[in-house]
Amino acid sequence: MTVLVASDLDRTLIYSNAALGLGMPDAVAPRLLCVEVHEHKPLSYMTERAAGLLTKLAQDTVFVPTTTRTRKQYQRISLPGLPPKYAICANGGHLLVDGVSDGDWREAVAHRLAAECAPLGEVRAHLNRTADPAWLRKERVAEDLFAYLVVERSLLPDDWVKELAGWAEPRGWTVSLQGRKIYAVPKPLTKSAAVREVARRTGAALTLAAGDSLLDADLLLDADRAWRPGHGELAEAAWQAPHVVALPQMGVAAGEEILRLLRQEARRFRRERQGISSVVIPPLA
């Protein structure tokens, strides 16, 4: 009766100072736990209540952090609770098992990318050729798998991302705007594919998921049940699916509510399964 919980991290479970969304009076603001330090400075947080919920969730389920972050960026995070046996980085490009990238999975991903989409070099060349230095701050490559730009949002032309997406689509790539970052990611590079592999290895009977961005859409669609916060790309696009719950909460409060609901659903499923297994079926006469 293994329950697998695959959740995005940034702006789903953990929040930078700018994304906390603490709109309540200071006197009633939640206590925060720092879960990431970068260059000697605190970077990401969750509420103390969320930390407690995650600790309990990791005890009762196979909890799989599922992020677009590189391995190095992911390893800066110190989540409460048991260290996850599995983690997914680089949007599905790396499947970590006890902190080490699985070679078989990485090889399978490389074969798919080579067969199904334009090479990274072609995409990078287009990004560098079309991005305007007036609003471009950085251009980066993640794990030799995908590229992203750090931009000045206030100066970014309204139609530039749409034009990039139109160029990338026939080449087998997808585009996502998240905060100050524009991601260009190969279509075969998905969180859902890596989560399915973890489900296969663990024999999971139920998969639950959470995420906030367009790069999480495939993850949510592939799960048995999923949740998204009231902020992020999916919320802005009014994206929905029958089994995906759109929460009204925003900011760090949404992260806490997501964890509460994930744990509630996992416990409900276990109770139902235990009830079924405890029923005694009389022998045929």
PDB file of C-alpha atoms in Angstrom:
ATOM      1  CA  MET A   1       0.000   0.000   0.000  1.00  0.00           C
ATOM      2  CA  THR A   2       2.846   2.362  -0.820  1.00  0.00           C
ATOM      3  CA  VAL A   3       1.798   5.978  -1.399  1.00  0.00           C
ATOM      4  CA  LEU A   4       4.150   8.076  -3.500  1.00  0.00           C
ATOM      5  CA  VAL A   5       4.107  11.857  -3.037  1.00  0.00           C
ATOM      6  CA  ALA A   6       5.903  13.856  -5.734  1.00  0.00           C
ATOM      7  CA  SER A   7       6.037  17.583  -5.145  1.00  0.00           C
ATOM      8  CA  ASP A   8       7.681  20.548  -6.776  1.00  0.00           C
ATOM      9  CA  LEU A   9       9.714  22.650  -4.340  1.00  0.00           C
ATOM     10  CA  ASP A  10      10.076  26.332  -5.223  1.00  0.00           C
ATOM     11  CA  ARG A  11       6.836  28.256  -4.743  1.00  0.00           C
ATOM     12  CA  THR A  12       5.051  24.999  -3.938  1.00  0.00           C
ATOM     13  CA  LEU A  13       6.603  23.792  -0.677  1.00  0.00           C
ATOM     14  CA  ILE A  14       9.448  26.274  -0.144  1.00  0.00           C
ATOM     15  CA  TYR A  15       9.465  30.037  -0.675  1.00  0.00           C
ATOM     16  CA  SER A  16      12.014  32.779  -1.137  1.00  0.00           C
ATOM     17  CA  ASN A  17      11.587  35.992   0.822  1.00  0.00           C
ATOM     18  CA  ALA A  18       9.987  37.648  -2.214  1.00  0.00           C
ATOM     19  CA  ALA A  19       7.481  34.796  -2.660  1.00  0.00           C
ATOM     20  CA  LEU A  20       6.378  34.336   0.976  1.00  0.00           C
ATOM     21  CA  GLY A  21       3.223  36.396   0.542  1.00  0.00           C
ATOM     22  CA  LEU A  22       2.946  37.434   4.182  1.00  0.00           C
ATOM     23  CA  GLY A  23      -0.024  39.734   3.782  1.00  0.00           C
ATOM     24  CA  MET A  24      -1.308  39.295   7.321  1.00  0.00           C
ATOM     25  CA  PRO A  25      -0.490  41.614  10.260  1.00  0.00           C
ATOM     26  CA  ASP A  26       3.011  41.048  11.618  1.00  0.00           C
ATOM     27  CA  ALA A  27       1.670  39.914  14.999  1.00  0.00           C
ATOM     28  CA  VAL A  28      -0.102  36.903  13.466  1.00  0.00           C
ATOM     29  CA  ALA A  29       2.463  35.998  10.781  1.00  0.00           C
ATOM     30  CA  PRO A  30       3.531  32.332  10.935  1.00  0.00           C
ATOM     31  CA  ARG A  31       6.879  31.305  12.371  1.00  0.00           C
ATOM     32  CA  LEU A  32       9.250  30.421   9.540  1.00  0.00           C
ATOM     33  CA  LEU A  33      11.957  27.795   9.207  1.00  0.00           C
ATOM     34  CA  CYS A  34      14.877  28.469   6.865  1.00  0.00           C
ATOM     35  CA  VAL A  35      15.481  25.421   4.644  1.00  0.00           C
ATOM     36  CA  GLU A  36      18.069  26.824   2.226  1.00  0.00           C
ATOM     37  CA  VAL A  37      21.201  28.929   2.608  1.00  0.00           C
ATOM     38  CA  HIS A  38      23.079  30.268  -0.409  1.00  0.00           C
ATOM     39  CA  GLU A  39      26.327  32.219  -0.258  1.00  0.00           C
ATOM     40  CA  HIS A  40      26.013  32.474   3.532  1.00  0.00           C
ATOM     41  CA  LYS A  41      22.532  34.018   3.350  1.00  0.00           C
ATOM     42  CA  PRO A  42      19.101  32.489   4.092  1.00  0.00           C
ATOM     43  CA  LEU A  43      17.236  31.949   0.837  1.00  0.00           C
ATOM     44  CA  SER A  44      14.158  29.712   1.187  1.00  0.00           C
ATOM     45  CA  TYR A  45      11.616  29.082   3.912  1.00  0.00           C
ATOM     46  CA  MET A  46       8.571  27.123   4.962  1.00  0.00           C
ATOM     47  CA  THR A  47       6.345  27.607   7.979  1.00  0.00           C
ATOM     48  CA  GLU A  48       7.190  25.649  11.111  1.00  0.00           C
ATOM     49  CA  ARG A  49       3.805  23.953  10.845  1.00  0.00           C
ATOM     50  CA  ALA A  50       4.574  22.934   7.267  1.00  0.00           C
ATOM     51  CA  ALA A  51       7.905  21.519   8.440  1.00  0.00           C
ATOM     52  CA  GLY A  52       6.092  19.357  10.975  1.00  0.00           C
ATOM     53  CA  LEU A  53       3.638  18.145   8.344  1.00  0.00           C
ATOM     54  CA  LEU A  54       6.441  17.282   5.928  1.00  0.00           C
ATOM     55  CA  THR A  55       8.275  15.322   8.634  1.00  0.00           C
ATOM     56  CA  LYS A  56       5.185  13.191   9.243  1.00  0.00           C
ATOM     57  CA  LEU A  57       4.441  12.855   5.530  1.00  0.00           C
ATOM     58  CA  ALA A  58       7.964  11.551   4.839  1.00  0.00           C
ATOM     59  CA  GLN A  59       7.510   8.934   7.558  1.00  0.00           C
ATOM     60  CA  ASP A  60       4.278   7.609   6.086  1.00  0.00           C
ATOM     61  CA  THR A  61       4.910   7.816   2.316  1.00  0.00           C
ATOM     62  CA  VAL A  62       7.620   7.721  -0.329  1.00  0.00           C
ATOM     63  CA  PHE A  63       8.174  11.479  -0.535  1.00  0.00           C
ATOM     64  CA  VAL A  64       9.983  12.531  -3.722  1.00  0.00           C
ATOM     65  CA  PRO A  65      11.165  16.146  -4.124  1.00  0.00           C
ATOM     66  CA  THR A  66      10.589  16.873  -7.820  1.00  0.00           C
ATOM     67  CA  THR A  67      12.295  19.993  -9.092  1.00  0.00           C
ATOM     68  CA  THR A  68      13.644  21.800 -12.130  1.00  0.00           C
ATOM     69  CA  ARG A  69      16.678  22.736 -10.037  1.00  0.00           C
ATOM     70  CA  THR A  70      20.061  21.281 -10.887  1.00  0.00           C
ATOM     71  CA  ARG A  71      21.553  18.739  -8.511  1.00  0.00           C
ATOM     72  CA  LYS A  72      23.836  21.371  -7.020  1.00  0.00           C
ATOM     73  CA  GLN A  73      20.941  23.769  -6.430  1.00  0.00           C
ATOM     74  CA  TYR A  74      18.817  20.989  -4.917  1.00  0.00           C
ATOM     75  CA  GLN A  75      21.587  19.943  -2.540  1.00  0.00           C
ATOM     76  CA  ARG A  76      21.538  23.405  -0.938  1.00  0.00           C
ATOM     77  CA  ILE A  77      18.098  22.600   0.460  1.00  0.00           C
ATOM     78  CA  SER A  78      17.796  20.987   3.885  1.00  0.00           C
ATOM     79  CA  LEU A  79      14.238  19.712   4.206  1.00  0.00           C
ATOM     80  CA  PRO A  80      12.905  18.587   7.572  1.00  0.00           C
ATOM     81  CA  GLY A  81      12.186  14.920   8.167  1.00  0.00           C
ATOM     82  CA  LEU A  82      13.845  11.809   6.825  1.00  0.00           C
ATOM     83  CA  PRO A  83      16.282  12.299   3.915  1.00  0.00           C
ATOM     84  CA  PRO A  84      14.365  11.289   0.759  1.00  0.00           C
ATOM     85  CA  LYS A  85      15.618   8.073  -0.818  1.00  0.00           C
ATOM     86  CA  TYR A  86      14.531   9.377  -4.218  1.00  0.00           C
ATOM     87  CA  ALA A  87      14.682  12.893  -5.635  1.00  0.00           C
ATOM     88  CA  ILE A  88      14.127  14.201  -9.156  1.00  0.00           C
ATOM     89  CA  CYS A  89      16.253  17.090 -10.432  1.00  0.00           C
ATOM     90  CA  ALA A  90      16.681  18.978 -13.711  1.00  0.00           C
ATOM     91  CA  ASN A  91      12.994  18.542 -14.556  1.00  0.00           C
ATOM     92  CA  GLY A  92      13.376  14.767 -14.730  1.00  0.00           C
ATOM     93  CA  GLY A  93      16.866  14.667 -16.201  1.00  0.00           C
ATOM     94  CA  HIS A  94      18.373  13.204 -13.043  1.00  0.00           C
ATOM     95  CA  LEU A  95      16.837  10.595 -10.766  1.00  0.00           C
ATOM     96  CA  LEU A  96      18.755  10.627  -7.494  1.00  0.00           C
ATOM     97  CA  VAL A  97      18.838   7.457  -5.418  1.00  0.00           C
ATOM     98  CA  ASP A  98      20.291   8.097  -1.954  1.00  0.00           C
ATOM     99  CA  GLY A  99      21.738  11.316  -3.360  1.00  0.00           C
ATOM    100  CA  VAL A 100      23.451   9.732  -6.390  1.00  0.00           C
ATOM    101  CA  SER A 101      22.259  10.152  -9.991  1.00  0.00           C
ATOM    102  CA  ASP A 102      21.014   6.861 -11.443  1.00  0.00           C
ATOM    103  CA  GLY A 103      23.127   6.014 -14.494  1.00  0.00           C
ATOM    104  CA  ASP A 104      20.523   3.886 -16.259  1.00  0.00           C
ATOM    105  CA  TRP A 105      17.943   6.657 -16.010  1.00  0.00           C
ATOM    106  CA  ARG A 106      20.364   9.304 -17.249  1.00  0.00           C
ATOM    107  CA  GLU A 107      21.259   7.141 -20.261  1.00  0.00           C
ATOM    108  CA  ALA A 108      17.595   6.578 -21.107  1.00  0.00           C
ATOM    109  CA  VAL A 109      16.943  10.337 -20.961  1.00  0.00           C
ATOM    110  CA  ALA A 110      19.906  11.064 -23.239  1.00  0.00           C
ATOM    111  CA  HIS A 111      18.613   8.638 -25.874  1.00  0.00           C
ATOM    112  CA  ARG A 112      15.160  10.233 -25.871  1.00  0.00           C
ATOM    113  CA  LEU A 113      16.495  13.766 -26.177  1.00  0.00           C
ATOM    114  CA  ALA A 114      18.762  12.830 -29.080  1.00  0.00           C
ATOM    115  CA  ALA A 115      15.897  11.129 -30.920  1.00  0.00           C
ATOM    116  CA  GLU A 116      13.019  13.531 -30.308  1.00  0.00           C
ATOM    117  CA  CYS A 117      14.156  17.153 -30.222  1.00  0.00           C
ATOM    118  CA  ALA A 118      16.586  19.734 -31.569  1.00  0.00           C
ATOM    119  CA  PRO A 119      19.976  19.881 -29.850  1.00  0.00           C
ATOM    120  CA  LEU A 120      20.634  22.206 -26.929  1.00  0.00           C
ATOM    121  CA  GLY A 121      23.242  24.126 -28.929  1.00  0.00           C
ATOM    122  CA  GLU A 122      20.666  25.200 -31.510  1.00  0.00           C
ATOM    123  CA  VAL A 123      18.317  26.470 -28.819  1.00  0.00           C
ATOM    124  CA  ARG A 124      21.060  28.349 -26.977  1.00  0.00           C
ATOM    125  CA  ALA A 125      22.159  30.013 -30.204  1.00  0.00           C
ATOM    126  CA  HIS A 126      18.605  31.209 -30.828  1.00  0.00           C
ATOM    127  CA  LEU A 127      18.263  32.528 -27.266  1.00  0.00           C
ATOM    128  CA  ASN A 128      21.513  34.458 -27.487  1.00  0.00           C
ATOM    129  CA  ARG A 129      20.615  35.817 -30.911  1.00  0.00           C
ATOM    130  CA  THR A 130      17.135  37.057 -29.992  1.00  0.00           C
ATOM    131  CA  ALA A 131      17.459  38.131 -26.339  1.00  0.00           C
ATOM    132  CA  ASP A 132      17.943  41.865 -25.835  1.00  0.00           C
ATOM    133  CA  PRO A 133      20.828  42.913 -23.535  1.00  0.00           C
ATOM    134  CA  ALA A 134      18.529  45.660 -22.259  1.00  0.00           C
ATOM    135  CA  TRP A 135      16.538  43.089 -20.271  1.00  0.00           C
ATOM    136  CA  LEU A 136      18.744  39.983 -20.269  1.00  0.00           C
ATOM    137  CA  ARG A 137      20.718  39.565 -17.060  1.00  0.00           C
ATOM    138  CA  LYS A 138      22.100  36.004 -17.361  1.00  0.00           C
ATOM    139  CA  GLU A 139      22.020  33.031 -19.713  1.00  0.00           C
ATOM    140  CA  ARG A 140      22.587  29.631 -18.153  1.00  0.00           C
ATOM    141  CA  VAL A 141      22.645  25.927 -19.043  1.00  0.00           C
ATOM    142  CA  ALA A 142      21.409  23.397 -16.505  1.00  0.00           C
ATOM    143  CA  GLU A 143      23.126  19.998 -16.384  1.00  0.00           C
ATOM    144  CA  ASP A 144      23.747  20.152 -20.180  1.00  0.00           C
ATOM    145  CA  LEU A 145      20.024  19.400 -20.532  1.00  0.00           C
ATOM    146  CA  PHE A 146      18.163  22.703 -20.901  1.00  0.00           C
ATOM    147  CA  ALA A 147      18.705  26.451 -20.904  1.00  0.00           C
ATOM    148  CA  TYR A 148      17.250  29.380 -19.046  1.00  0.00           C
ATOM    149  CA  LEU A 149      17.495  33.147 -19.020  1.00  0.00           C
ATOM    150  CA  VAL A 150      17.385  35.472 -16.029  1.00  0.00           C
ATOM    151  CA  VAL A 151      15.619  38.646 -17.120  1.00  0.00           C
ATOM    152  CA  GLU A 152      14.415  42.007 -15.902  1.00  0.00           C
ATOM    153  CA  ARG A 153      10.658  41.355 -16.000  1.00  0.00           C
ATOM    154  CA  SER A 154       9.650  45.009 -16.156  1.00  0.00           C
ATOM    155  CA  LEU A 155      11.646  45.451 -19.389  1.00  0.00           C
ATOM    156  CA  LEU A 156      10.718  42.143 -21.030  1.00  0.00           C
ATOM    157  CA  PRO A 157       8.472  42.704 -24.101  1.00  0.00           C
ATOM    158  CA  ASP A 158       5.020  41.193 -23.655  1.00  0.00           C
ATOM    159  CA  ASP A 159       5.201  39.035 -26.782  1.00  0.00           C
ATOM    160  CA  TRP A 160       8.809  37.811 -26.589  1.00  0.00           C
ATOM    161  CA  VAL A 161       8.099  34.648 -24.592  1.00  0.00           C
ATOM    162  CA  LYS A 162       5.163  33.803 -26.859  1.00  0.00           C
ATOM    163  CA  GLU A 163       7.346  34.187 -29.947  1.00  0.00           C
ATOM    164  CA  LEU A 164      10.040  32.006 -28.365  1.00  0.00           C
ATOM    165  CA  ALA A 165       7.467  29.323 -27.574  1.00  0.00           C
ATOM    166  CA  GLY A 166       6.259  29.383 -31.185  1.00  0.00           C
ATOM    167  CA  TRP A 167       9.818  28.905 -32.439  1.00  0.00           C
ATOM    168  CA  ALA A 168      10.565  26.127 -29.921  1.00  0.00           C
ATOM    169  CA  GLU A 169       7.384  24.079 -30.406  1.00  0.00           C
ATOM    170  CA  PRO A 170       8.207  22.438 -33.774  1.00  0.00           C
ATOM    171  CA  ARG A 171      11.720  21.717 -32.536  1.00  0.00           C
ATOM    172  CA  GLY A 172      10.444  19.625 -29.645  1.00  0.00           C
ATOM    173  CA  TRP A 173      11.029  22.183 -26.888  1.00  0.00           C
ATOM    174  CA  THR A 174       8.715  23.947 -24.448  1.00  0.00           C
ATOM    175  CA  VAL A 175       9.003  27.383 -22.837  1.00  0.00           C
ATOM    176  CA  SER A 176       8.036  28.472 -19.331  1.00  0.00           C
ATOM    177  CA  LEU A 177       8.236  31.876 -17.617  1.00  0.00           C
ATOM    178  CA  GLN A 178       8.710  31.602 -13.851  1.00  0.00           C
ATOM    179  CA  GLY A 179       9.406  34.798 -11.965  1.00  0.00           C
ATOM    180  CA  ARG A 180      12.552  36.291 -13.494  1.00  0.00           C
ATOM    181  CA  LYS A 181      13.514  33.087 -15.328  1.00  0.00           C
ATOM    182  CA  ILE A 182      12.568  31.952 -18.824  1.00  0.00           C
ATOM    183  CA  TYR A 183      13.101  28.202 -19.251  1.00  0.00           C
ATOM    184  CA  ALA A 184      13.590  26.395 -22.556  1.00  0.00           C
ATOM    185  CA  VAL A 185      13.189  22.670 -21.865  1.00  0.00           C
ATOM    186  CA  PRO A 186      13.055  19.652 -24.221  1.00  0.00           C
ATOM    187  CA  LYS A 187       9.546  18.169 -24.307  1.00  0.00           C
ATOM    188  CA  PRO A 188      10.744  14.628 -23.463  1.00  0.00           C
ATOM    189  CA  LEU A 189      12.398  15.984 -20.303  1.00  0.00           C
ATOM    190  CA  THR A 190       9.486  15.682 -17.879  1.00  0.00           C
ATOM    191  CA  LYS A 191       8.975  15.264 -14.181  1.00  0.00           C
ATOM    192  CA  SER A 192       6.153  12.784 -14.782  1.00  0.00           C
ATOM    193  CA  ALA A 193       8.386  10.282 -16.600  1.00  0.00           C
ATOM    194  CA  ALA A 194      10.841  10.206 -13.704  1.00  0.00           C
ATOM    195  CA  VAL A 195       8.016   9.888 -11.174  1.00  0.00           C
ATOM    196  CA  ARG A 196       6.599   6.916 -13.091  1.00  0.00           C
ATOM    197  CA  GLU A 197      10.009   5.255 -12.797  1.00  0.00           C
ATOM    198  CA  VAL A 198      10.024   5.787  -9.024  1.00  0.00           C
ATOM    199  CA  ALA A 199       6.477   4.420  -8.824  1.00  0.00           C
ATOM    200  CA  ARG A 200       7.605   1.340 -10.735  1.00  0.00           C
ATOM    201  CA  ARG A 201      10.572   0.773  -8.460  1.00  0.00           C
ATOM    202  CA  THR A 202       8.579   1.242  -5.247  1.00  0.00           C
ATOM    203  CA  GLY A 203       5.386  -0.501  -6.340  1.00  0.00           C
ATOM    204  CA  ALA A 204       3.344   2.576  -5.431  1.00  0.00           C
ATOM    205  CA  ALA A 205      -0.408   2.009  -5.339  1.00  0.00           C
ATOM    206  CA  LEU A 206      -1.235   5.729  -5.311  1.00  0.00           C
ATOM    207  CA  THR A 207       0.624   8.784  -6.624  1.00  0.00           C
ATOM    208  CA  LEU A 208      -0.102  12.260  -5.256  1.00  0.00           C
ATOM    209  CA  ALA A 209       1.477  15.434  -6.652  1.00  0.00           C
ATOM    210  CA  ALA A 210       1.708  19.199  -6.243  1.00  0.00           C
ATOM    211  CA  GLY A 211       3.169  22.029  -8.315  1.00  0.00           C
ATOM    212  CA  ASP A 212       2.650  25.612  -9.453  1.00  0.00           C
ATOM    213  CA  SER A 213       4.254  26.078 -12.891  1.00  0.00           C
ATOM    214  CA  LEU A 214       3.631  24.977 -16.465  1.00  0.00           C
ATOM    215  CA  LEU A 215       6.607  22.634 -16.080  1.00  0.00           C
ATOM    216  CA  ASP A 216       4.569  20.871 -13.373  1.00  0.00           C
ATOM    217  CA  ALA A 217       1.474  20.354 -15.527  1.00  0.00           C
ATOM    218  CA  ASP A 218       2.526  16.917 -16.779  1.00  0.00           C
ATOM    219  CA  LEU A 219       3.348  15.878 -13.191  1.00  0.00           C
ATOM    220  CA  LEU A 220      -0.113  16.873 -11.956  1.00  0.00           C
ATOM    221  CA  LEU A 221      -1.906  15.286 -14.906  1.00  0.00           C
ATOM    222  CA  ASP A 222      -0.081  11.985 -14.433  1.00  0.00           C
ATOM    223  CA  ALA A 223      -0.879  11.700 -10.699  1.00  0.00           C
ATOM    224  CA  ASP A 224      -3.954  10.024  -9.231  1.00  0.00           C
ATOM    225  CA  ARG A 225      -4.725  13.235  -7.365  1.00  0.00           C
ATOM    226  CA  ALA A 226      -2.939  16.584  -7.283  1.00  0.00           C
ATOM    227  CA  TRP A 227      -2.998  20.128  -5.937  1.00  0.00           C
ATOM    228  CA  ARG A 228      -1.825  23.520  -7.162  1.00  0.00           C
ATOM    229  CA  PRO A 229      -1.561  26.792  -5.186  1.00  0.00           C
ATOM    230  CA  GLY A 230      -3.431  29.990  -5.929  1.00  0.00           C
ATOM    231  CA  HIS A 231      -0.309  31.594  -7.406  1.00  0.00           C
ATOM    232  CA  GLY A 232       2.082  30.678 -10.222  1.00  0.00           C
ATOM    233  CA  GLU A 233       1.811  30.039 -13.957  1.00  0.00           C
ATOM    234  CA  LEU A 234      -0.934  27.428 -13.637  1.00  0.00           C
ATOM    235  CA  ALA A 235      -3.103  29.733 -11.541  1.00  0.00           C
ATOM    236  CA  GLU A 236      -2.495  32.682 -13.877  1.00  0.00           C
ATOM    237  CA  ALA A 237      -3.565  30.534 -16.828  1.00  0.00           C
ATOM    238  CA  ALA A 238      -6.602  29.215 -14.897  1.00  0.00           C
ATOM    239  CA  TRP A 239      -5.239  25.751 -15.704  1.00  0.00           C
ATOM    240  CA  GLN A 240      -7.327  22.893 -14.365  1.00  0.00           C
ATOM    241  CA  ALA A 241      -7.992  19.182 -14.602  1.00  0.00           C
ATOM    242  CA  PRO A 242     -10.738  17.051 -13.011  1.00  0.00           C
ATOM    243  CA  HIS A 243      -8.457  15.448 -10.410  1.00  0.00           C
ATOM    244  CA  VAL A 244      -6.383  18.579  -9.671  1.00  0.00           C
ATOM    245  CA  VAL A 245      -7.538  20.792  -6.799  1.00  0.00           C
ATOM    246  CA  ALA A 246      -6.940  24.523  -7.317  1.00  0.00           C
ATOM    247  CA  LEU A 247      -6.341  26.003  -3.875  1.00  0.00           C
ATOM    248  CA  PRO A 248      -7.213  29.587  -2.971  1.00  0.00           C
ATOM    249  CA  GLN A 249      -4.201  29.955  -0.673  1.00  0.00           C
ATOM    250  CA  MET A 250      -1.160  31.838  -1.973  1.00  0.00           C
ATOM    251  CA  GLY A 251       2.424  32.181  -0.824  1.00  0.00           C
ATOM    252  CA  VAL A 252       3.868  30.199   2.052  1.00  0.00           C
ATOM    253  CA  ALA A 253       0.363  29.523   3.413  1.00  0.00           C
ATOM    254  CA  ALA A 254      -0.335  27.508   0.255  1.00  0.00           C
ATOM    255  CA  GLY A 255       2.697  25.330   0.930  1.00  0.00           C
ATOM    256  CA  GLU A 256       1.367  24.523   4.376  1.00  0.00           C
ATOM    257  CA  GLU A 257      -2.105  23.713   3.048  1.00  0.00           C
ATOM    258  CA  ILE A 258      -0.694  21.496   0.289  1.00  0.00           C
ATOM    259  CA  LEU A 259       1.227  19.420   2.829  1.00  0.00           C
ATOM    260  CA  ARG A 260      -1.834  19.139   5.059  1.00  0.00           C
ATOM    261  CA  LEU A 261      -3.932  17.854   2.167  1.00  0.00           C
ATOM    262  CA  LEU A 262      -1.240  15.484   0.894  1.00  0.00           C
ATOM    263  CA  ARG A 263      -0.971  13.872   4.316  1.00  0.00           C
ATOM    264  CA  GLN A 264      -4.746  13.760   4.727  1.00  0.00           C
ATOM    265  CA  GLU A 265      -5.192  12.020   1.371  1.00  0.00           C
ATOM    266  CA  ALA A 266      -2.383   9.533   2.038  1.00  0.00           C
ATOM    267  CA  ARG A 267      -3.891   8.607   5.412  1.00  0.00           C
ATOM    268  CA  ARG A 268      -7.400   8.308   3.930  1.00  0.00           C
ATOM    269  CA  PHE A 269      -6.128   5.957   1.226  1.00  0.00           C
ATOM    270  CA  ARG A 270      -4.342   3.786   3.775  1.00  0.00           C
ATOM    271  CA  ARG A 271      -7.428   3.558   5.998  1.00  0.00           C
ATOM    272  CA  GLU A 272      -9.580   2.527   3.053  1.00  0.00           C
ATOM    273  CA  ARG A 273      -7.101  -0.110   1.927  1.00  0.00           C
ATOM    274  CA  GLN A 274      -6.739  -1.495   5.432  1.00  0.00           C
ATOM    275  CA  GLY A 275     -10.502  -1.682   5.707  1.00  0.00           C
ATOM    276  CA  ILE A 276     -10.720  -3.648   2.475  1.00  0.00           C
ATOM    277  CA  SER A 277      -7.961  -6.059   3.497  1.00  0.00           C
ATOM    278  CA  SER A 278      -9.617  -6.686   6.882  1.00  0.00           C
ATOM    279  CA  VAL A 279     -12.891  -7.859   5.328  1.00  0.00           C
ATOM    280  CA  VAL A 280     -13.250 -11.616   5.687  1.00  0.00           C
ATOM    281  CA  ILE A 281     -14.749 -13.251   2.618  1.00  0.00           C
ATOM    282  CA  PRO A 282     -16.608 -16.470   3.578  1.00  0.00           C
ATOM    283  CA  PRO A 283     -15.735 -19.607   1.611  1.00  0.00           C
ATOM    284  CA  LEU A 284     -18.097 -20.796  -1.075  1.00  0.00           C
ATOM    285  CA  ALA A 285     -20.668 -23.298   0.152  1.00  0.00           C
TER     286      ALA A 285
END
